Structures are given as structure tokens and as C-alpha cells.
CSV table of C-alpha atoms in Angstrom, one decimal:
chain,number,residue,atom,x,y,z
A,28,MET,CA,-16.7,26.8,17.8
A,29,THR,CA,-14.5,25.7,20.8
A,30,ALA,CA,-10.8,24.8,20.9
A,31,ALA,CA,-10.4,21.1,21.9
A,32,LEU,CA,-7.5,22.9,23.2
A,33,THR,CA,-4.3,26.0,22.2
A,34,LEU,CA,-1.1,26.0,23.2
A,35,SER,CA,0.8,29.0,22.3
A,36,GLY,CA,3.9,30.2,24.0
A,37,VAL,CA,4.9,26.8,26.0
A,38,CYS,CA,7.9,26.0,27.0
A,39,LYS,CA,8.4,23.2,29.6
A,40,ARG,CA,12.3,22.6,30.7
A,41,TYR,CA,14.0,19.6,32.5
A,42,PRO,CA,17.8,18.4,32.7
A,43,ALA,CA,18.3,17.0,29.9
A,44,PHE,CA,15.1,17.7,27.7
A,45,ALA,CA,13.0,21.0,26.7
A,46,LEU,CA,9.5,21.5,25.2
A,47,GLU,CA,10.5,24.9,23.5
A,48,ASP,CA,7.8,28.1,22.2
A,49,VAL,CA,4.9,25.4,21.3
A,50,ASP,CA,1.7,27.1,19.1
A,51,LEU,CA,-0.8,24.3,18.8
A,52,ALA,CA,-4.4,24.4,18.1
A,53,LEU,CA,-7.0,21.7,17.3
A,54,PRO,CA,-10.7,22.3,16.6
A,55,GLU,CA,-12.9,20.3,18.2
A,56,GLY,CA,-14.5,16.8,16.3
A,57,GLU,CA,-11.2,16.3,15.1
A,58,ILE,CA,-8.4,14.1,15.5
A,59,MET,CA,-4.5,15.1,15.7
A,60,GLY,CA,-2.0,12.4,15.1
A,61,LEU,CA,1.6,13.4,16.5
A,62,VAL,CA,4.5,12.1,14.8
A,63,GLY,CA,8.0,12.5,16.7
A,64,VAL,CA,10.6,10.4,17.5
A,65,ASN,CA,11.5,8.8,20.8
A,66,GLY,CA,12.5,12.1,23.0
A,67,ALA,CA,10.9,14.4,20.4
A,68,GLY,CA,8.5,15.7,23.6
A,69,LYS,CA,5.5,14.1,22.6
A,70,SER,CA,5.4,12.3,26.0
A,71,THR,CA,5.6,16.2,27.5
A,72,LEU,CA,3.1,18.2,25.6
A,73,LEU,CA,0.6,15.1,27.0
A,74,ARG,CA,1.4,15.7,29.7
A,75,LEU,CA,1.0,19.0,29.8
A,76,LEU,CA,-2.1,18.9,28.3
A,77,GLY,CA,-3.4,16.7,30.6
A,78,GLY,CA,-2.4,18.1,33.3
A,79,LEU,CA,-0.1,16.8,34.6
A,80,ALA,CA,2.6,19.3,34.8
A,81,LEU,CA,3.2,22.8,34.6
A,82,PRO,CA,4.7,24.7,31.8
A,83,ASP,CA,6.9,26.7,32.1
A,84,ARG,CA,6.3,29.3,31.0
A,85,GLY,CA,3.2,29.9,27.8
A,86,THR,CA,-0.7,29.8,28.0
A,87,ILE,CA,-2.6,25.9,27.3
A,88,GLU,CA,-6.3,25.7,27.4
A,89,VAL,CA,-8.5,22.2,27.0
A,90,LEU,CA,-11.5,22.6,25.7
A,91,GLY,CA,-12.3,26.8,26.4
A,92,HIS,CA,-10.4,25.5,30.5
A,93,PRO,CA,-6.9,27.7,31.3
A,94,MET,CA,-4.9,25.8,32.6
A,95,PRO,CA,-3.9,24.7,35.9
A,96,ALA,CA,-6.7,27.6,36.6
A,97,GLN,CA,-9.6,25.2,35.7
A,98,GLN,CA,-7.4,22.0,35.8
A,99,VAL,CA,-10.1,20.4,38.1
A,100,GLN,CA,-12.5,21.3,35.4
A,101,ALA,CA,-11.3,20.0,32.4
A,102,LYS,CA,-9.7,17.0,33.8
A,103,ARG,CA,-12.9,16.0,33.9
A,104,GLU,CA,-13.3,15.8,30.3
A,105,ILE,CA,-10.2,15.0,28.9
A,106,GLY,CA,-9.6,10.7,28.8
A,107,LEU,CA,-5.4,10.5,29.1
A,108,ALA,CA,-3.3,7.2,28.3
A,109,SER,CA,-0.2,6.4,28.0
A,110,GLU,CA,1.5,3.5,29.0
A,111,ASP,CA,3.7,5.2,32.3
A,112,MET,CA,0.0,4.9,34.0
A,113,ARG,CA,-0.1,2.3,37.7
A,114,LEU,CA,-3.1,0.6,37.5
A,115,TYR,CA,-2.6,-2.0,40.3
A,116,GLY,CA,-1.5,-5.6,39.7
A,117,SER,CA,-3.8,-6.9,42.3
A,118,GLN,CA,-6.8,-5.8,41.6
A,119,THR,CA,-8.8,-7.3,39.0
A,120,LEU,CA,-10.1,-4.4,36.0
A,121,ARG,CA,-13.2,-5.1,37.4
A,122,TRP,CA,-12.5,-3.4,40.5
A,123,HIS,CA,-10.4,-0.6,38.4
A,124,MET,CA,-13.6,-0.4,36.3
A,125,ASP,CA,-15.5,0.6,39.3
A,126,LEU,CA,-13.3,2.9,40.4
A,127,VAL,CA,-13.4,5.0,37.2
A,128,ARG,CA,-17.3,4.7,37.3
A,129,ALA,CA,-17.3,6.1,41.0
A,130,ALA,CA,-15.7,9.7,39.9
A,131,TYR,CA,-17.0,9.8,36.4
A,132,PRO,CA,-20.3,10.4,36.8
A,133,ARG,CA,-20.5,10.1,32.8
A,134,TRP,CA,-19.3,6.2,33.5
A,135,ASP,CA,-20.9,4.7,30.0
A,136,GLU,CA,-21.4,0.6,31.7
A,137,ALA,CA,-23.1,-0.5,28.5
A,138,TYR,CA,-20.1,0.8,25.9
A,139,ALA,CA,-17.4,-0.6,28.9
A,140,GLY,CA,-19.6,-3.9,28.4
A,141,GLU,CA,-19.0,-3.6,24.6
A,142,LEU,CA,-15.5,-3.3,24.6
A,143,LEU,CA,-14.5,-5.8,27.4
A,144,ARG,CA,-16.3,-8.1,24.6
A,145,ARG,CA,-14.5,-6.5,21.3
A,146,PHE,CA,-10.7,-5.8,23.3
A,147,ASP,CA,-10.7,-9.3,24.4
A,148,LEU,CA,-10.4,-8.9,28.3
A,149,ARG,CA,-11.4,-10.5,31.4
A,150,ALA,CA,-12.5,-8.2,34.0
A,151,ALA,CA,-12.6,-10.9,36.9
A,152,GLN,CA,-8.9,-11.1,35.7
A,153,PRO,CA,-5.9,-8.9,38.1
A,154,LEU,CA,-4.3,-6.5,36.2
A,155,LYS,CA,-0.8,-8.4,37.1
A,156,ALA,CA,-2.3,-11.4,34.8
A,157,PHE,CA,-2.4,-9.2,31.9
A,158,SER,CA,0.2,-9.4,29.0
A,159,HIS,CA,1.5,-5.8,27.4
A,160,GLY,CA,-1.3,-5.6,24.8
A,161,GLN,CA,-4.1,-6.8,27.2
A,162,ARG,CA,-3.4,-3.6,29.3
A,163,VAL,CA,-3.2,-1.4,26.8
A,164,LYS,CA,-6.7,-2.0,26.1
A,165,ALA,CA,-7.0,-1.6,29.4
A,166,LEU,CA,-6.3,2.1,29.8
A,167,LEU,CA,-7.9,2.3,27.1
A,168,LEU,CA,-11.6,0.8,27.9
A,169,LEU,CA,-11.2,2.8,31.4
A,170,ASN,CA,-10.9,6.0,29.6
A,171,LEU,CA,-12.9,5.2,26.6
A,172,ALA,CA,-16.0,4.0,29.2
A,173,ARG,CA,-15.8,7.9,30.8
A,174,ARG,CA,-17.0,9.6,26.8
A,175,PRO,CA,-14.5,11.9,27.4
A,176,ARG,CA,-14.7,15.4,24.8
A,177,LEU,CA,-11.0,15.5,24.6
A,178,LEU,CA,-8.5,11.7,24.1
A,179,LEU,CA,-5.2,12.6,25.3
A,180,LEU,CA,-3.7,9.0,23.9
A,181,ASP,CA,0.6,8.5,23.9
A,182,GLU,CA,1.1,5.9,21.6
A,183,PRO,CA,-1.7,3.7,22.4
A,184,THR,CA,-0.6,1.2,19.1
A,185,THR,CA,2.8,1.0,19.7
A,186,GLY,CA,4.1,-2.8,21.0
A,187,LEU,CA,0.7,-4.5,19.5
A,188,ASP,CA,0.2,-6.9,17.8
A,189,PRO,CA,-1.7,-7.1,14.3
A,190,VAL,CA,-4.9,-8.0,15.6
A,191,ALA,CA,-5.0,-5.6,19.3
A,192,ARG,CA,-4.0,-2.9,16.5
A,193,ALA,CA,-6.6,-3.2,14.9
A,194,GLU,CA,-8.7,-3.3,17.7
A,195,VAL,CA,-7.9,-0.3,19.1
A,196,LEU,CA,-8.3,1.3,15.6
A,197,GLU,CA,-11.3,0.6,15.1
A,198,ALA,CA,-12.6,1.5,18.7
A,199,LEU,CA,-10.8,4.9,18.2
A,200,SER,CA,-12.3,5.0,14.8
A,201,GLU,CA,-15.6,4.8,16.2
A,202,VAL,CA,-14.9,8.2,18.9
A,203,LEU,CA,-14.8,10.1,15.1
A,204,ARG,CA,-19.0,9.6,15.0
A,205,ASP,CA,-19.3,12.3,17.8
A,206,ALA,CA,-18.7,15.7,16.6
A,207,ALA,CA,-18.7,17.0,20.0
A,208,ARG,CA,-15.0,14.2,20.9
A,209,SER,CA,-12.0,15.8,19.8
A,210,VAL,CA,-8.4,12.7,20.1
A,211,LEU,CA,-4.8,13.8,19.7
A,212,PHE,CA,-2.6,10.9,19.3
A,213,SER,CA,1.2,10.3,19.0
A,214,SER,CA,2.0,6.8,17.0
A,215,HIS,CA,5.4,5.9,15.6
A,216,ASP,CA,2.9,4.3,12.9
A,217,THR,CA,2.9,7.2,10.5
A,218,HIS,CA,0.4,4.5,8.8
A,219,ASP,CA,-1.9,5.2,12.0
A,220,ILE,CA,-1.8,8.4,11.9
A,221,GLU,CA,-1.8,9.1,8.3
A,222,ARG,CA,-4.6,7.2,8.0
A,223,LEU,CA,-7.0,8.5,11.1
A,224,ALA,CA,-5.8,12.1,11.6
A,225,ASP,CA,-6.9,15.0,10.2
A,226,ARG,CA,-4.2,17.3,10.9
A,227,ILE,CA,-0.8,15.5,11.8
A,228,THR,CA,2.0,18.1,14.4
A,229,PHE,CA,5.9,16.9,13.5
A,230,LEU,CA,7.6,17.2,16.6
A,231,HIS,CA,11.7,17.5,17.2
A,232,GLY,CA,14.3,18.3,19.3
A,233,GLY,CA,11.5,19.5,21.4
A,234,ARG,CA,10.2,21.5,19.2
A,235,VAL,CA,7.1,22.1,16.3
A,236,ILE,CA,8.5,21.6,13.2
A,237,ASP,CA,5.1,21.8,11.4
A,238,ALA,CA,1.5,21.3,12.0
A,239,ARG,CA,-0.8,21.5,9.0
A,240,ASP,CA,-3.7,19.1,8.0
A,241,THR,CA,-3.3,15.9,6.8
A,242,ALA,CA,-4.5,16.7,3.3
A,243,ALA,CA,-2.5,19.0,3.1
A,244,PHE,CA,0.7,17.6,3.8
A,245,LEU,CA,-0.1,15.0,1.8
A,246,ASP,CA,-1.2,17.5,-1.7
A,247,ASP,CA,2.6,19.3,-1.1
A,248,TRP,CA,5.6,16.5,-1.0
A,249,ARG,CA,6.3,14.5,-3.8
A,250,ARG,CA,9.2,12.7,-5.1
A,251,ILE,CA,11.0,13.5,-8.5
A,252,VAL,CA,12.9,10.8,-10.1
A,253,CYS,CA,14.1,13.3,-13.6
A,254,HIS,CA,17.2,11.6,-15.8
A,255,GLY,CA,20.0,14.4,-17.2
A,256,ALA,CA,22.9,16.7,-15.4
A,257,LEU,CA,21.4,19.2,-12.6
A,258,PRO,CA,23.0,21.9,-11.4
A,259,ALA,CA,25.3,21.9,-8.5
A,260,SER,CA,22.8,23.9,-7.0
A,261,VAL,CA,19.9,21.9,-7.0
A,262,GLY,CA,20.4,20.9,-3.6
A,263,GLN,CA,19.9,24.8,-2.1
A,264,TRP,CA,16.5,25.4,-4.1
A,265,ASP,CA,13.2,26.5,-1.9
A,266,GLY,CA,11.6,23.0,-1.1
A,267,VAL,CA,14.4,20.7,-2.0
A,268,ALA,CA,15.1,18.9,1.0
A,269,SER,CA,16.6,16.7,-0.2
A,270,VAL,CA,18.6,15.2,-3.7
A,271,ARG,CA,20.2,11.8,-4.1
A,272,ALA,CA,21.7,10.0,-7.9
A,273,ASN,CA,22.4,7.3,-9.3
A,274,GLY,CA,24.9,7.1,-12.7
A,275,SER,CA,22.3,10.2,-14.5
A,276,LEU,CA,19.4,9.1,-12.8
A,277,SER,CA,18.6,11.5,-10.1
A,278,GLU,CA,15.8,11.6,-7.1
A,279,LEU,CA,14.0,14.7,-5.5
A,280,ARG,CA,11.7,14.9,-2.4
A,281,VAL,CA,10.3,18.3,-2.3
A,282,ARG,CA,8.0,20.0,-1.5
A,283,GLY,CA,5.8,22.7,-3.3
A,284,ALA,CA,6.5,19.4,-6.8
A,285,GLU,CA,5.4,22.1,-9.4
A,286,ALA,CA,8.3,24.9,-9.6
A,287,VAL,CA,10.6,22.5,-8.7
A,288,VAL,CA,9.7,20.9,-11.6
A,289,GLY,CA,9.9,23.7,-13.4
A,290,LEU,CA,12.9,24.4,-13.1
A,291,LEU,CA,14.7,20.9,-13.8
A,292,ARG,CA,13.0,21.2,-17.2
A,293,ALA,CA,14.3,24.7,-17.8
A,294,ALA,CA,17.4,22.8,-16.7
A,295,GLY,CA,17.2,21.0,-19.2
A,296,ALA,CA,16.5,17.5,-16.7
A,297,ASP,CA,14.2,15.2,-18.2
A,298,VAL,CA,11.4,14.4,-15.8
A,299,ARG,CA,10.7,10.9,-15.3
A,300,SER,CA,8.1,10.2,-12.5
A,301,VAL,CA,5.8,12.6,-9.5
A,302,ASP,CA,5.2,10.4,-7.2
A,303,PRO,CA,3.3,11.6,-4.5
A,304,MET,CA,5.7,10.1,-0.8
A,305,ASN,CA,3.8,8.5,2.4
A,306,LEU,CA,3.8,9.8,6.4
A,307,GLU,CA,6.1,8.6,7.0
A,308,GLU,CA,8.8,9.6,4.2
A,309,ILE,CA,7.7,13.2,4.4
A,310,PHE,CA,7.9,12.8,8.3
A,311,VAL,CA,12.2,12.2,7.2
A,312,ALA,CA,12.6,14.6,4.3
A,313,THR,CA,11.3,17.5,7.3
A,314,VAL,CA,13.6,16.6,9.7
A,315,ARG,CA,16.4,16.3,7.4
A,316,GLY,CA,15.8,18.9,5.9
A,317,GLY,CA,15.8,20.6,9.0
A,318,GLY,CA,12.6,23.4,8.7
A,319,LYS,CA,14.2,24.8,5.7
A,320,HIS,CA,11.6,25.5,3.5
B,17,MET,CA,-17.8,-8.4,11.4
B,18,PRO,CA,-19.5,-5.2,11.7
B,19,VAL,CA,-22.2,-4.7,8.4
B,20,GLY,CA,-22.7,-1.0,7.1
B,21,ASP,CA,-21.9,1.5,5.0
B,22,GLY,CA,-18.4,0.9,5.3
B,23,LEU,CA,-15.8,1.1,2.5
B,24,PHE,CA,-13.6,-1.0,1.6
B,25,LEU,CA,-10.1,1.1,2.1
B,26,SER,CA,-6.8,-0.5,1.5
B,27,ALA,CA,-3.0,1.1,2.5
B,28,SER,CA,-1.5,-1.3,0.0
B,29,ASP,CA,-3.5,0.3,-2.7
B,30,SER,CA,-1.6,3.4,-4.9
B,31,ARG,CA,-4.7,5.5,-5.1
B,32,PRO,CA,-4.7,7.9,-2.8
B,33,MET,CA,-7.3,7.3,0.2
B,34,TYR,CA,-9.9,9.9,-1.3
B,35,GLN,CA,-9.4,8.4,-4.4
B,36,GLN,CA,-10.3,5.3,-3.3
B,37,ILE,CA,-13.5,6.7,-1.6
B,38,VAL,CA,-14.6,8.5,-5.3
B,39,ASP,CA,-13.9,5.8,-7.1
B,40,GLN,CA,-16.2,3.1,-4.9
B,41,VAL,CA,-19.0,5.8,-4.4
B,42,ALA,CA,-19.3,6.1,-7.7
B,43,ALA,CA,-19.1,2.5,-8.2
B,44,LYS,CA,-22.2,1.6,-5.5
B,45,VAL,CA,-23.9,4.8,-7.7
B,46,ALA,CA,-23.3,3.1,-11.1
B,47,ALA,CA,-24.4,-1.0,-9.5
B,48,GLY,CA,-27.8,0.6,-8.4
B,49,ASP,CA,-27.0,0.1,-4.7
B,50,TRP,CA,-27.4,2.6,-4.4
B,51,PRO,CA,-30.3,4.4,-6.2
B,52,ALA,CA,-30.7,8.9,-7.0
B,53,GLY,CA,-32.0,10.2,-4.4
B,54,HIS,CA,-30.1,7.4,-1.7
B,55,ALA,CA,-29.1,9.4,1.4
B,56,LEU,CA,-25.6,8.9,1.3
B,57,PRO,CA,-23.4,8.6,5.3
B,58,SER,CA,-22.8,11.2,6.7
B,59,ILE,CA,-19.4,12.1,5.6
B,60,ARG,CA,-18.9,11.3,10.2
B,61,GLU,CA,-20.4,8.2,9.6
B,62,LEU,CA,-18.8,6.3,6.7
B,63,ALA,CA,-15.4,8.0,8.0
B,64,SER,CA,-15.9,6.1,11.0
B,65,ALA,CA,-17.2,2.5,9.7
B,66,SER,CA,-14.1,2.9,6.9
B,67,GLN,CA,-11.8,3.9,9.5
B,68,VAL,CA,-10.2,7.0,7.4
B,69,SER,CA,-10.4,10.9,8.5
B,70,VAL,CA,-12.8,12.5,8.5
B,71,ILE,CA,-11.4,15.0,6.4
B,72,THR,CA,-10.6,12.7,3.7
B,73,VAL,CA,-14.4,11.7,3.5
B,74,LYS,CA,-15.1,15.6,3.5
B,75,ARG,CA,-12.6,15.6,0.2
B,76,ALA,CA,-13.8,12.9,-1.8
B,77,TYR,CA,-17.6,14.0,-1.0
B,78,LEU,CA,-16.4,17.2,-2.7
B,79,GLU,CA,-15.0,15.4,-5.8
B,80,LEU,CA,-18.2,13.8,-6.0
B,81,GLU,CA,-20.1,16.5,-5.6
B,82,ARG,CA,-18.1,18.2,-8.8
B,83,ALA,CA,-18.2,15.5,-10.4
B,84,GLY,CA,-22.5,16.0,-10.1
B,85,VAL,CA,-23.2,12.5,-8.9
B,86,ILE,CA,-23.9,13.6,-5.3
B,87,VAL,CA,-25.8,16.9,-4.2
B,88,THR,CA,-25.0,18.1,-0.5
B,89,ARG,CA,-28.3,19.6,0.4
B,90,HIS,CA,-27.1,22.1,3.5
B,91,GLY,CA,-28.3,20.5,7.0
B,92,LYS,CA,-29.7,17.5,5.7
B,93,GLY,CA,-26.7,15.8,4.4
B,94,SER,CA,-25.6,14.4,1.2
B,95,PHE,CA,-27.8,12.0,-2.3
B,96,VAL,CA,-27.4,10.7,-4.7
B,97,ALA,CA,-28.2,12.9,-7.7
B,98,GLU,CA,-31.5,12.7,-9.0
B,99,THR,CA,-30.1,14.6,-12.3
B,100,GLN,CA,-30.9,12.8,-15.8
B,101,GLU,CA,-27.3,13.4,-16.6
B,102,LEU,CA,-26.1,10.9,-14.1
B,103,PRO,CA,-24.7,8.7,-16.6
B,104,LYS,CA,-23.2,11.0,-17.8
B,105,ALA,CA,-21.1,12.1,-15.1
B,106,LEU,CA,-20.4,8.6,-13.7
B,107,LEU,CA,-18.9,8.1,-17.6
B,108,ARG,CA,-17.3,11.4,-16.8
B,109,ALA,CA,-15.4,10.3,-13.3
B,110,ASP,CA,-14.4,7.2,-14.8
B,111,LEU,CA,-12.9,8.9,-17.8
B,112,GLU,CA,-10.7,11.2,-15.8
B,113,GLY,CA,-9.9,8.3,-13.5
B,114,ARG,CA,-8.3,6.5,-16.6
B,115,LEU,CA,-7.2,9.6,-18.1
B,116,ARG,CA,-4.8,9.7,-14.5
B,117,GLU,CA,-4.1,6.3,-14.6
B,118,VAL,CA,-2.9,6.9,-18.3
B,119,ALA,CA,-0.8,9.8,-17.0
B,120,ARG,CA,0.6,7.3,-14.8
B,121,ALA,CA,1.9,5.7,-16.7
B,122,ALA,CA,3.5,8.2,-19.6
B,123,ALA,CA,5.3,8.4,-16.2
B,124,ARG,CA,7.1,5.7,-15.1
B,125,LEU,CA,7.6,5.2,-18.7
B,126,GLY,CA,9.3,8.3,-19.0
B,127,VAL,CA,6.6,9.4,-21.8
B,128,GLY,CA,6.9,13.5,-22.0
B,129,ILE,CA,3.4,15.3,-22.2
B,130,ASP,CA,4.2,16.5,-26.5
B,131,GLU,CA,4.5,12.6,-26.7
B,132,LEU,CA,1.5,11.4,-24.9
B,133,LYS,CA,-0.4,14.9,-26.4
B,134,ARG,CA,0.3,11.8,-30.3
B,135,LEU,CA,-0.7,9.2,-28.7
B,136,LEU,CA,-4.1,10.2,-27.6
B,137,VAL,CA,-5.0,11.9,-30.9
B,138,ALA,CA,-4.0,9.0,-32.6
B,139,ALA,CA,-6.2,6.9,-30.1
B,140,HIS,CA,-8.7,9.1,-30.2
B,141,ASP,CA,-8.9,9.2,-34.6
B,142,ASP,CA,-8.3,5.6,-34.7
B,143,GLN,CA,-11.7,5.2,-32.4
B,144,ALA,CA,-13.9,7.6,-34.7
B,145,PHE,CA,-12.2,6.0,-37.2
B,146,HIS,CA,-14.1,2.5,-35.9
B,147,THR,CA,-17.2,4.4,-35.0
B,148,ALA,CA,-17.4,5.5,-38.9
B,149,ALA,CA,-17.3,2.1,-40.3
B,150,ARG,CA,-19.5,0.5,-37.4
B,151,PRO,CA,-22.3,2.6,-36.7
B,152,GLU,CA,-24.5,0.1,-35.8
B,153,GLU,CA,-22.2,0.4,-32.4
B,154,ALA,CA,-21.6,4.2,-32.2
B,155,THR,CA,-25.7,3.9,-31.5
B,156,ARG,CA,-25.8,1.8,-29.0
């Protein structure tokens, strides 16, 4: 099976920020969600994959094409949408559609028309009259209608109202139907990622701090509430990311709950509940845990 | 609104997404919406229509296969099982779902495994007693 993308040992340094030693792979046909705070390196990673920036070290391959050596071939099959991409304010959406259509022979006009209706956009309107949400949807339309094999989307739902967000997520889940198309998208909204992504990558401070399939993330982490005195060393136990106490109750956020529950019981604590955590809680626990596992 | 094989999944439901899919497919089969031999939507179809990841649907189909509700033929897709055991498989899937709920309720109450076992034995004996007392219901 071809990989949609492969990065190994990738570094990119800017004066105020550095992406360090990134190893990442996405099999074709899968969706990867990138989770990270502002400044974690999500946009830099997407720009490197889209061929808009060159790595200082390491190798990048996109759809089997080494970058930047075969970036012309790769770019034909990549659709990159990020907020800093400029559209021409005085030109209409139709003008932009014709421009992209002329450059990409795989442009699907029928699909573009369908997206226009779904996104409730007017092709005859100049871009400067578009709201933020409409601009985001226009950029997505221009990319989707090319039917690229790899979609790189930087925060596709950030700043959208709930209706626009639902429209974008619907369009995104349609891409899933085709086993030859892959998506890498970043989002602040971990709910979107938890639901749609097959794989999840946590980026923090320019490093990948965890990357696995979504089910593994969700199965691994648990919130344990227990009653009774705990040994002082509990915070150092393997897999324990955080401990909070409130009176005689304690809450632990852990990786590998079975082992920890066993240890808690052995220490005489009364385990009251073991509940799944959502991706947002898992991300925060991972960042706070500083990669200590 | 699009009409199709999409399922109704909710992020505010306390059950995980794959469990919601298992429960809804089992319910469709039990209701006869999807009769024996009915072809299930492909994993990608269903993921796309329900707006969940492919991996989530894959996991749900594996569970349904394990429970005997569906069979997967390589390269052909998944179908509602033809087996005579289907009602049994559905009841079993339902029982396991209820037991998970019981386990959650017990955890919330702080009821430990030993007490839970005792309560389960009591419930079981109670049910056996009533069944013995009213044999006409037991055969229904």
C-alpha cells in the first residue's frame, strides 16, 4: 500500500520556533487529525508537506513523491487549504474557480456546483464581500473540486458558526467514501478530530509527543476516582499523568488503567469509578505529563 | 436532508461511537429493517454517511461479527447473518450491553465486584423462582 505521506527525522528551524525530529506516516485512505496548541507547529508541518517550505533536515515523501525533488508531481495531487492563503478580493468566486480549473485537469465542475449549493455560496460575488466563514468554505471548495488525493487542511473549522461547521464536516466525511483519498487536518476542536480521524497526532513545542490510531488513544486513557489515603509516591507511578485530591476522594488520569487499578487496590484504596476520557482531556493530560510514560 | 444508511450518532451519548453503531445495527436487524442476507453498507459508506472515522465503523463491524449478527465475506462485504441463531445472538449482544450498564451503575455507587456478584446471584435466583412458579410464562 502506498503511504499518503511519510516524514522521517524532519527538522525546520525559524528564529523563534523549531520543529524537531518529526517522524510521521499516514497510510493512503486514512484521515489523520493534528492536535496542538497555538504555536505547536501544526501549520509548519502542513506547509512542509504542501511544498511551501523546505525542511532543514530529514526526508519527506508525499504520495510516493520525494519532496522537494518531485514536488511538481506531488503538488498536482495535493489540496492545501490554510487561512493564510490569499484569494483575490476584487475577483469573484467564479473567477477563482475558472483559474483553478484551468490549472488542474481533474477539476470536477459538477461537484463544484454541488459544493456551491451545499456551502450556500454565490459564485458571482467578489471575495471581498465574503464573510470569514464564506472565505473558508470558498477555499475548501476550490480544493475539494480538484479531487486531490491528499487534502491538507489547516484548521478547517476554526471560527466557523455551527451551521457552517456542520457543512464543512459533511463535505469532509464525503471524502471518506473514496479509499484512495487521504486527509491530514489540524483543529483546535478535538471533538471533530475524535469523531472523524483514524489516527491522531499530538504536537507540542515543535515535537510529536504522541501519535497512534484513535481507538488506541481512547482505550488507553482512563479517569479513576478512588476513596481512601493514597501513598505519596502515586504521582510517580507508571502511567499516572495527574493526581488531584479532594477530601478523601482522589482523581487520577492514567494510561494503562488496569495496572494502576491493581496497584491502588493493593495500596488499600477503594476504586469508585474508572471512566473513559475524551480526546481533549487526553491531550491536556499528555501535555502536562510531559511525555512521561 | 440526505436519506440513506447513515446512523444517528451523538457525541453527547455516554456510549462510545462504535458501541452506538453496534447497538443501532443490532436494533435494525432485530426490527427486521435489515433481514437475513441483507447487505450492510460498506465500512467507508457507513463512515461517510454517519460522519465517523473508518476505524470506528471497522471496530463496530468486528464486534457485530463476533456476536454473530453479521458475517463478512472477503471482498464482498458484510451481510446480516443467515443463521438460525440470530435471535440468540441479538439477545446475547443485548445482554452484554445491559451488563456493561450494570457495571457502570455499580461503579457510580461504589459497589465492588463481590457485592455486585452477590446482587447478581440474588437477581438470578429471584428470576429462577418466578419462572418456576409460573411455568406458562417461561415457555413463551
